[in-house]
mmCIF file of N, CA and C in Angstrom:
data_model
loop_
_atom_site.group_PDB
_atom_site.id
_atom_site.type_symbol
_atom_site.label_atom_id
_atom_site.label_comp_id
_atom_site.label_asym_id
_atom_site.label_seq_id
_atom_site.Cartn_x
_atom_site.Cartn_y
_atom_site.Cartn_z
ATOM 1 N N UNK A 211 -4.815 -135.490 104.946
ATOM 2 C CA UNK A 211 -5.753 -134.531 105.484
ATOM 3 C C UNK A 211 -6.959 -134.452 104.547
ATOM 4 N N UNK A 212 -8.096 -134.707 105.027
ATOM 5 C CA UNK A 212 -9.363 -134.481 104.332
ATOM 6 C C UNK A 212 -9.765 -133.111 103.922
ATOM 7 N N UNK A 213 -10.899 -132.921 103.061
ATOM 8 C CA UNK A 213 -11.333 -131.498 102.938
ATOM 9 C C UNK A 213 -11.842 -130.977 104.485
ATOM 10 N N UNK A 214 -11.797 -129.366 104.011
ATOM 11 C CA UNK A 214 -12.200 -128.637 105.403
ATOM 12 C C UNK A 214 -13.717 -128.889 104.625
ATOM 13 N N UNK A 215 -14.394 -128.515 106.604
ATOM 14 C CA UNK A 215 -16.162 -128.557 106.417
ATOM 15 C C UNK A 215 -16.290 -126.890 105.619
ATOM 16 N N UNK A 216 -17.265 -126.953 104.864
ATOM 17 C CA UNK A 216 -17.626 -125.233 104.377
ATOM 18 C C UNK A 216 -19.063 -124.756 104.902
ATOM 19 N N UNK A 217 -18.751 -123.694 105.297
ATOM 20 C CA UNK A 217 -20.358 -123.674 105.931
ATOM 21 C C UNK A 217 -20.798 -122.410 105.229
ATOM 22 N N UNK A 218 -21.758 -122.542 105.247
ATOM 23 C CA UNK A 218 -22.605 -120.884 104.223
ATOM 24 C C UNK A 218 -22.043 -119.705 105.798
ATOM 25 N N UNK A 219 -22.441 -118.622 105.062
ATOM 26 C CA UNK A 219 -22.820 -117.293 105.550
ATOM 27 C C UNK A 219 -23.401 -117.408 106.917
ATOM 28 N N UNK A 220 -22.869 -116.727 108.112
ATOM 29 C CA UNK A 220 -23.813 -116.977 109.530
ATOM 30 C C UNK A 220 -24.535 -118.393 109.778
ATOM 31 N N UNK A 221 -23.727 -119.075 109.228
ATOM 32 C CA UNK A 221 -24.129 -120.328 109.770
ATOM 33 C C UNK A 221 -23.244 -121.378 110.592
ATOM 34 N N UNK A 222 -21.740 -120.755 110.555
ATOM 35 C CA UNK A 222 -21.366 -121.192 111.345
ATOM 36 C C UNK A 222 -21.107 -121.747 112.674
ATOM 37 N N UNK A 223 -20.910 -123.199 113.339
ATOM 38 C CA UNK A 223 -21.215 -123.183 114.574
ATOM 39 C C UNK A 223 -20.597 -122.565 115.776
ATOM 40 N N UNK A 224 -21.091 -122.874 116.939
ATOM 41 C CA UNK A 224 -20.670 -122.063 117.677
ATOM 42 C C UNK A 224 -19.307 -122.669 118.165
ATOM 43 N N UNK A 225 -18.257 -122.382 118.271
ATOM 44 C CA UNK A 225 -16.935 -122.805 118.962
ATOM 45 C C UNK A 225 -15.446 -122.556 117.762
ATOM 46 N N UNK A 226 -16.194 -121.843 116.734
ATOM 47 C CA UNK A 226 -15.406 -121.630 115.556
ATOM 48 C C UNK A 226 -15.401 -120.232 115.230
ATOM 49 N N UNK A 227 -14.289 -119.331 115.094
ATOM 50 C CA UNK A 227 -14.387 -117.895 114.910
ATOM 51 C C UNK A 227 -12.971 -117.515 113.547
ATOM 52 N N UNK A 228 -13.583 -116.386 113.342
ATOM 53 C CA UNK A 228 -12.812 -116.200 112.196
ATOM 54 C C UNK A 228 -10.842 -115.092 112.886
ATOM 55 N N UNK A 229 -10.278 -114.788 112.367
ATOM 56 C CA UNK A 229 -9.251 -114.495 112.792
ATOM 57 C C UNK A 229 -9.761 -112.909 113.320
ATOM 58 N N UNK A 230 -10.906 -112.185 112.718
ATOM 59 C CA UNK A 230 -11.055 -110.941 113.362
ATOM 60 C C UNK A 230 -12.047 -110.909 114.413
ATOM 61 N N UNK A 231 -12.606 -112.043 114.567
ATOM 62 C CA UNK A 231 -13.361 -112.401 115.553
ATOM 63 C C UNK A 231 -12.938 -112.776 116.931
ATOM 64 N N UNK A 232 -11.571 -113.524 116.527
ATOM 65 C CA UNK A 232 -10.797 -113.977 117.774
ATOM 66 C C UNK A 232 -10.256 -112.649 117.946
ATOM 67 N N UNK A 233 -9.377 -111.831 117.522
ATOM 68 C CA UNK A 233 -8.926 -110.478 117.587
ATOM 69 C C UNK A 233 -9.823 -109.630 118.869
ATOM 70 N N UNK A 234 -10.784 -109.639 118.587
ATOM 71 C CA UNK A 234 -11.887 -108.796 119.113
ATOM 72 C C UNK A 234 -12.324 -109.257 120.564
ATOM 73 N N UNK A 235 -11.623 -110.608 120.586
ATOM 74 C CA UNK A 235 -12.090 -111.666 122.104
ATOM 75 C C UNK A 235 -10.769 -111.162 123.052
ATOM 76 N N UNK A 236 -9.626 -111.000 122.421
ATOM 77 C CA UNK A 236 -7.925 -111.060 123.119
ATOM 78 C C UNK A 236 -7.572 -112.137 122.618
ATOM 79 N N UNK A 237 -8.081 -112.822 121.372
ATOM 80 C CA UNK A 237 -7.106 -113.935 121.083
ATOM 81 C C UNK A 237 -6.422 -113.977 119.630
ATOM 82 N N UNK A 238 -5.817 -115.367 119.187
ATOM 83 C CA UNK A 238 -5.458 -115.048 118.365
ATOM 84 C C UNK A 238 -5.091 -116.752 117.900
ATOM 85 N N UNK A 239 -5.107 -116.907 116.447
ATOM 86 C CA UNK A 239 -5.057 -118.902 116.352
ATOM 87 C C UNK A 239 -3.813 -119.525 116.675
ATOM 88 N N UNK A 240 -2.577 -118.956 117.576
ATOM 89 C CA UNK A 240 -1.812 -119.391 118.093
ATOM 90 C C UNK A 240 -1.259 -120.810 116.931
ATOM 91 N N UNK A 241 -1.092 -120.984 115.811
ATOM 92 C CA UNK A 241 -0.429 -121.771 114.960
ATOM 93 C C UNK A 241 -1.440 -122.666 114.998
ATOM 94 N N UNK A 242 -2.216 -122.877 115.424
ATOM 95 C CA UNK A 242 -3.521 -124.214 114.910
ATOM 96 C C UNK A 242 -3.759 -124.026 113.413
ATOM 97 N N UNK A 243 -4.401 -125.348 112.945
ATOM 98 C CA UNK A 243 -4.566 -125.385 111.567
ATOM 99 C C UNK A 243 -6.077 -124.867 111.144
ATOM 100 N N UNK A 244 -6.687 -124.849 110.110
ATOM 101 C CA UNK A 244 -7.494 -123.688 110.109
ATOM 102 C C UNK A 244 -8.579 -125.129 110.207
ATOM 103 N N UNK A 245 -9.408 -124.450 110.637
ATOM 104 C CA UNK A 245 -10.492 -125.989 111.363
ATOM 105 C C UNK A 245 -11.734 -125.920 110.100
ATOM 106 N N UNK A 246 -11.996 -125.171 109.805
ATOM 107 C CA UNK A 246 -13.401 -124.937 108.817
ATOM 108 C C UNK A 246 -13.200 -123.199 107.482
ATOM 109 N N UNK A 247 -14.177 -123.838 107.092
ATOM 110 C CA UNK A 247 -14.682 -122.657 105.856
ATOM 111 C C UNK A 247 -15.629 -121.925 105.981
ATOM 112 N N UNK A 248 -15.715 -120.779 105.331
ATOM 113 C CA UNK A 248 -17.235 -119.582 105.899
ATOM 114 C C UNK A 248 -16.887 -119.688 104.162
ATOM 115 N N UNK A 249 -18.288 -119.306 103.521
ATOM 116 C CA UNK A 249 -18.407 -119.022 102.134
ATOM 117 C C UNK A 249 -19.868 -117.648 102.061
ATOM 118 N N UNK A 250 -19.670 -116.711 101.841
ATOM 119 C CA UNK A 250 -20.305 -115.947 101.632
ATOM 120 C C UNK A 250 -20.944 -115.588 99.797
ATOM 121 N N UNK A 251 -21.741 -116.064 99.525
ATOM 122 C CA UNK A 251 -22.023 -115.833 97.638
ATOM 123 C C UNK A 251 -22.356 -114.644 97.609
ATOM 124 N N UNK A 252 -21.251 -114.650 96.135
ATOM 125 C CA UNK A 252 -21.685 -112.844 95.639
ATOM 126 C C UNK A 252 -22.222 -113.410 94.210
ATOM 127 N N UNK A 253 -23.068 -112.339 93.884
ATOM 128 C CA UNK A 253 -23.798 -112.749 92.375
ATOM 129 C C UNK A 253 -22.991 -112.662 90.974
ATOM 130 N N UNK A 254 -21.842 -112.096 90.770
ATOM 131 C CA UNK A 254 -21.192 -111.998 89.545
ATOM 132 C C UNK A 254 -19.344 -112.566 89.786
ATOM 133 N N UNK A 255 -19.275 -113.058 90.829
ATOM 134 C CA UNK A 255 -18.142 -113.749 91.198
ATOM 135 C C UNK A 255 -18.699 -114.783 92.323
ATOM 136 N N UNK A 256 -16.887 -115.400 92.488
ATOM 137 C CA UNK A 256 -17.021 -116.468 93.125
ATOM 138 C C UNK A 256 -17.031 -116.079 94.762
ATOM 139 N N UNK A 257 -17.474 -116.883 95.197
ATOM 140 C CA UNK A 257 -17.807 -116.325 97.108
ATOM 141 C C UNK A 257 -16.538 -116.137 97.418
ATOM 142 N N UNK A 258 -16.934 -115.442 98.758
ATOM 143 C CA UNK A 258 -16.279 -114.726 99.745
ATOM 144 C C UNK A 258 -15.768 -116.122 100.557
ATOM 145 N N UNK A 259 -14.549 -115.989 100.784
ATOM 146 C CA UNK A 259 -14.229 -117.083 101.643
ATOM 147 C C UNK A 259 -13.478 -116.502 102.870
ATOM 148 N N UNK A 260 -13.906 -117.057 104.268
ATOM 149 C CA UNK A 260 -13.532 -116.581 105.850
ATOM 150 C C UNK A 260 -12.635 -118.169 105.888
ATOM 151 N N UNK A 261 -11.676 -118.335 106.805
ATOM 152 C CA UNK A 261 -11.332 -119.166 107.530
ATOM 153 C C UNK A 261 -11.497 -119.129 108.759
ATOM 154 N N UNK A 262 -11.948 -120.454 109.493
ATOM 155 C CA UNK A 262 -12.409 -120.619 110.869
ATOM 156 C C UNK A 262 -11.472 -121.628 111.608
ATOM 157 N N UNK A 263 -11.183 -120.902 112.810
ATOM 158 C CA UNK A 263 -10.299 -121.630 113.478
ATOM 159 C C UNK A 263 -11.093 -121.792 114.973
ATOM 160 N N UNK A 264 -10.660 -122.817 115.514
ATOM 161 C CA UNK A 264 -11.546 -123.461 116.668
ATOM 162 C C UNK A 264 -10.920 -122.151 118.109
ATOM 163 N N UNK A 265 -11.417 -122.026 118.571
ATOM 164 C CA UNK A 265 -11.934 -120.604 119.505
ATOM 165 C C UNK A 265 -11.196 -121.522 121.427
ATOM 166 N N UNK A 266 -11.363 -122.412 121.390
ATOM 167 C CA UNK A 266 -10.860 -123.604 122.353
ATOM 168 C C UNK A 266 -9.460 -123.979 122.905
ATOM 169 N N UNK A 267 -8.516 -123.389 121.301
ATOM 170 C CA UNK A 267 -7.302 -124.055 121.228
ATOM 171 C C UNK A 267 -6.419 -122.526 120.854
ATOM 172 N N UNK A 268 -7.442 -121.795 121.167
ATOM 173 C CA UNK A 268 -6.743 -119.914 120.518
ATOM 174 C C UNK A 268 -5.771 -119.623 121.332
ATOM 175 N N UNK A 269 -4.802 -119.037 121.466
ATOM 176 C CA UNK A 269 -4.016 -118.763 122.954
ATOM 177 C C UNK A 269 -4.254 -116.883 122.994
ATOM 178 N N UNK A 270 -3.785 -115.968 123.972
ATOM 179 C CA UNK A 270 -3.859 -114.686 124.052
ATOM 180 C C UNK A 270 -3.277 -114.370 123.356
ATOM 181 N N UNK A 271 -3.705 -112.845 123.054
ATOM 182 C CA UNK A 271 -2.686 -112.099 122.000
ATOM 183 C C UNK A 271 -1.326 -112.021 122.858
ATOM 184 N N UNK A 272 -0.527 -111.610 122.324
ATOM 185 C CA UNK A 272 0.892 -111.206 122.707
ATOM 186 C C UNK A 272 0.595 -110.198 123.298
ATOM 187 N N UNK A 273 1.685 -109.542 124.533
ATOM 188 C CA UNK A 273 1.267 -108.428 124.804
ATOM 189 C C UNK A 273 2.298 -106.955 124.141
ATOM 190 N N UNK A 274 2.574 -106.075 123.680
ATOM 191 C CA UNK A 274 2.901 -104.857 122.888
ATOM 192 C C UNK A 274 4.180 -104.727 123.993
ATOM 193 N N UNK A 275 5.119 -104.822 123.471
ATOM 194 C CA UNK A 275 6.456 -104.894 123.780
ATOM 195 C C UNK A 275 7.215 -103.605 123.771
ATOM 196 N N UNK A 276 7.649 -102.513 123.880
ATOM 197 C CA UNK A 276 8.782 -101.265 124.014
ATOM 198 C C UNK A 276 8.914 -101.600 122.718
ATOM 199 N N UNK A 277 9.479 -102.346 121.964
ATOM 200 C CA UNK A 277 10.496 -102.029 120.689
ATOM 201 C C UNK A 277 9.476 -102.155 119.939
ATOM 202 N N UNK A 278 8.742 -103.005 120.214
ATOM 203 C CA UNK A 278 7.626 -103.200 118.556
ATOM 204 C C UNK A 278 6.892 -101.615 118.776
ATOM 205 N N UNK A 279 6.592 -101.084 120.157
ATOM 206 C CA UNK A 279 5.686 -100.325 120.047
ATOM 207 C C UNK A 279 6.292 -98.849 119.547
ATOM 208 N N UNK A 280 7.673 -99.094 119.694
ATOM 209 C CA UNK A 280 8.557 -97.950 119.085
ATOM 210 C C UNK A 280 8.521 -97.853 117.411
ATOM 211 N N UNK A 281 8.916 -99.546 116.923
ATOM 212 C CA UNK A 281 8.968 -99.102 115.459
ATOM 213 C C UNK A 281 7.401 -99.228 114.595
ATOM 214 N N UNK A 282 6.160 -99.640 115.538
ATOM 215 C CA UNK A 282 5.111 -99.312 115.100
ATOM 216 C C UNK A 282 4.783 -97.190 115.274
ATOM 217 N N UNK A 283 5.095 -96.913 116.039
ATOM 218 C CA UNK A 283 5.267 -95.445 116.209
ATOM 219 C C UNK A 283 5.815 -94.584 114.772
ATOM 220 N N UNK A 284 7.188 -95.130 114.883
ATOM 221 C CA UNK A 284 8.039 -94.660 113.480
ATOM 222 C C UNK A 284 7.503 -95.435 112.491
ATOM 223 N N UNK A 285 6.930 -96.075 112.206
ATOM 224 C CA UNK A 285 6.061 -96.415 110.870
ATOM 225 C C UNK A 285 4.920 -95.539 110.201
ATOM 226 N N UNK A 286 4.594 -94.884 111.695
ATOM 227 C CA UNK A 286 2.854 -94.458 111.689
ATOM 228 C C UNK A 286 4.014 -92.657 110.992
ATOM 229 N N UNK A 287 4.388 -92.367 111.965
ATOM 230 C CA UNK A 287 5.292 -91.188 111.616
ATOM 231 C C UNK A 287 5.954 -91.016 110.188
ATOM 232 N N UNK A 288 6.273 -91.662 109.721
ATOM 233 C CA UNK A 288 7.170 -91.853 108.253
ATOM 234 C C UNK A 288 5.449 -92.172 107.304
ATOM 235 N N UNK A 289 4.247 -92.312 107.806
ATOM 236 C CA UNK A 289 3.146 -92.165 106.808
ATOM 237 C C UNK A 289 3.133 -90.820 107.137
ATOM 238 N N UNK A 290 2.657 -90.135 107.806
ATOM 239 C CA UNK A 290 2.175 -89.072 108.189
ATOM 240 C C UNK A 290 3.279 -88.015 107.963
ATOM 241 N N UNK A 291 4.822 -88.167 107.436
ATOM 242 C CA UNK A 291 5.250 -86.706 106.963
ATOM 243 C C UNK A 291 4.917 -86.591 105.586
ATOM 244 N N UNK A 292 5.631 -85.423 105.170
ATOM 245 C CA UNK A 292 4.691 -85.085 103.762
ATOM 246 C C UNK A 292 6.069 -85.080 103.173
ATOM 247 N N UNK A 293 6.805 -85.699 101.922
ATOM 248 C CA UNK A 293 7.721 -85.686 101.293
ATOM 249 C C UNK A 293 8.204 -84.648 100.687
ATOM 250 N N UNK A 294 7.364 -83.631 100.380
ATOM 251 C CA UNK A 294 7.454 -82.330 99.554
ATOM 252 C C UNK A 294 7.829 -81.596 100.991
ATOM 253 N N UNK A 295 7.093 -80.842 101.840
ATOM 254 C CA UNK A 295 7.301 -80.500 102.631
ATOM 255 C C UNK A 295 8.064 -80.980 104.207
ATOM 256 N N UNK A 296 8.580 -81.597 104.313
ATOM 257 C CA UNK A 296 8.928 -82.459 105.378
ATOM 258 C C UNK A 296 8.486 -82.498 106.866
ATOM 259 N N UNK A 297 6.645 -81.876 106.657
ATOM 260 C CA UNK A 297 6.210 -81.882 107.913
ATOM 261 C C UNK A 297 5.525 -82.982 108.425
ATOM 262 N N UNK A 298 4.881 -83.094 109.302
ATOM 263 C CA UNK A 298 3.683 -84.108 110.114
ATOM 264 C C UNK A 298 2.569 -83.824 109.854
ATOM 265 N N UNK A 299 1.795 -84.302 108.944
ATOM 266 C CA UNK A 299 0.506 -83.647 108.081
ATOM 267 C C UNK A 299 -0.629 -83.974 109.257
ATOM 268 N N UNK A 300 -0.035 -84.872 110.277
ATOM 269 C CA UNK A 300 -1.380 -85.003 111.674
ATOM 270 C C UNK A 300 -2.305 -86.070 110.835
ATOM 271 N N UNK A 301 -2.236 -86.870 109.673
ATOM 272 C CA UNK A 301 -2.779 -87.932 108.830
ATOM 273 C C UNK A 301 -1.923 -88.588 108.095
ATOM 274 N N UNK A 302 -2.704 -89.836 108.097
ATOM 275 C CA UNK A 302 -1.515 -90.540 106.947
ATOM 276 C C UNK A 302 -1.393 -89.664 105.313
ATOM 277 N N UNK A 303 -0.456 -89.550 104.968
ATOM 278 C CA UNK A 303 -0.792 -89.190 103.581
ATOM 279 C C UNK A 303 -1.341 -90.141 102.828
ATOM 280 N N UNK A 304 -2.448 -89.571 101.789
ATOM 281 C CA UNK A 304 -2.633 -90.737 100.972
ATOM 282 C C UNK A 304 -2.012 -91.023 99.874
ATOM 283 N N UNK A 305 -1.749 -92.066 99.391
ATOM 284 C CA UNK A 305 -0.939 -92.922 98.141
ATOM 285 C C UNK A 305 -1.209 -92.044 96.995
ATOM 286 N N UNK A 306 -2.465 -91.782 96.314
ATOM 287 C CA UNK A 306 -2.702 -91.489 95.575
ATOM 288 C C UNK A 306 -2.429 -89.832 94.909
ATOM 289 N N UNK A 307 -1.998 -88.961 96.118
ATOM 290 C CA UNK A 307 -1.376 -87.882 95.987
ATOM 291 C C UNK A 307 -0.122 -88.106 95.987
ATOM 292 N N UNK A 308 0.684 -88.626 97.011
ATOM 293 C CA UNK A 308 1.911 -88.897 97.188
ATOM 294 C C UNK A 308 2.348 -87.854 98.343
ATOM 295 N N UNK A 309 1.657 -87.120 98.688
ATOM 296 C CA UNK A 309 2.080 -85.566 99.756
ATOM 297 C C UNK A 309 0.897 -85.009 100.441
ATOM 298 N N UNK A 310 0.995 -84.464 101.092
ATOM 299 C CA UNK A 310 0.180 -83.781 102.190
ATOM 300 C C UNK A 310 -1.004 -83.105 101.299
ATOM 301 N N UNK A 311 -2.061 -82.928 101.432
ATOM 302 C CA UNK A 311 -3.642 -82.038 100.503
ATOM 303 C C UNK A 311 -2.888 -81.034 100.527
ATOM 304 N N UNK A 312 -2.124 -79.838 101.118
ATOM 305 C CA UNK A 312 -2.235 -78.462 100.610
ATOM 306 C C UNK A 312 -0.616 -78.905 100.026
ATOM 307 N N UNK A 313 0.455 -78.988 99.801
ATOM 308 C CA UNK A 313 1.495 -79.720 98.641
ATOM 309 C C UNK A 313 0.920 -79.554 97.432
ATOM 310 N N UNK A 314 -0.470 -80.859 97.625
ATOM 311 C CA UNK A 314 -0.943 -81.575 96.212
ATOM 312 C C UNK A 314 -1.487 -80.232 95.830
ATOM 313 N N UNK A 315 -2.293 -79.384 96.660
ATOM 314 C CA UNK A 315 -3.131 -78.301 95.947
ATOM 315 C C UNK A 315 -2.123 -77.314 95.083
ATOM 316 N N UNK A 316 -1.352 -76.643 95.842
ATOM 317 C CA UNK A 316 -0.461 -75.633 95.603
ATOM 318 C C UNK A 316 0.542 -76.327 93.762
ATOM 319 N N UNK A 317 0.752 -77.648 94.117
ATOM 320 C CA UNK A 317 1.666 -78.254 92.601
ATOM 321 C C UNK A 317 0.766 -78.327 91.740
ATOM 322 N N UNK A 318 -0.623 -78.516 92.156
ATOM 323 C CA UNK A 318 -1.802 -78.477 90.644
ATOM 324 C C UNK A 318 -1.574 -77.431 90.434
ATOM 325 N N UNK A 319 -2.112 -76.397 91.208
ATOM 326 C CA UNK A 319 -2.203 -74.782 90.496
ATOM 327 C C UNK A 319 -0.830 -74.414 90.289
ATOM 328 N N UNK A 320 -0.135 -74.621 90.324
ATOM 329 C CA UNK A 320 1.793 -74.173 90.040
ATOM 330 C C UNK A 320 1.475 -75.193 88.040
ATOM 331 N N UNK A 321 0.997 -76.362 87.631
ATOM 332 C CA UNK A 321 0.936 -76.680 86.709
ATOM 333 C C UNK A 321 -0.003 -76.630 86.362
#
């Protein structure tokens, strides 16, 4: 297998899309191999790299099944209780607290 083509920033041609691009169409790269390179330059590191897959050979997304859509449900649910309190905070909790905003508030001022 030869090198992939690399193409700069928005210069890619037309019949080649990146995986959130196909997403956004109903598709998805259905196991094809990745057809090309996107390189985006940043000034104090090395570029941004996209992979491009040919848009031709994409097949449809899958369609959302009962069970996946159940344990995507209970995933979203098990973010959104609060460990301290064991409610449904109606948001994901964030990582960086570990518990629901009024939890985190109430244990600062308690220490």
């Amino acid at each position: 297998m030869g090198a992939l083509p690399v193409y700069r920033w928005r210069l890619a041609p037309a019949g080649l899309a990146t995986r959130r691009q196909l997403r956004a169409v109903g598709l998805r790269p259905g196991g094809q191999e990745v057809a090309a390179q996107l390189e985006r330059p940043r000034r104090r590191r090395g570029p941004l790299v996209a992979y491009l897959y040919r848009v031709d050979r994409a097949k449809p997304v899958r369609p959302m099944t009962p069970g996946r859509r159940a344990a995507l449900e209970a995933a979203m649910r098990a973010r959104r209780t609060c460990p301290a309190c064991r409610r449904d905070a109606g948001y994901c909790i964030p990582r960086s607290l570990g518990m629901c905003v009024p939890c985190s508030d109430s244990f600062t001022a308690a220490a």
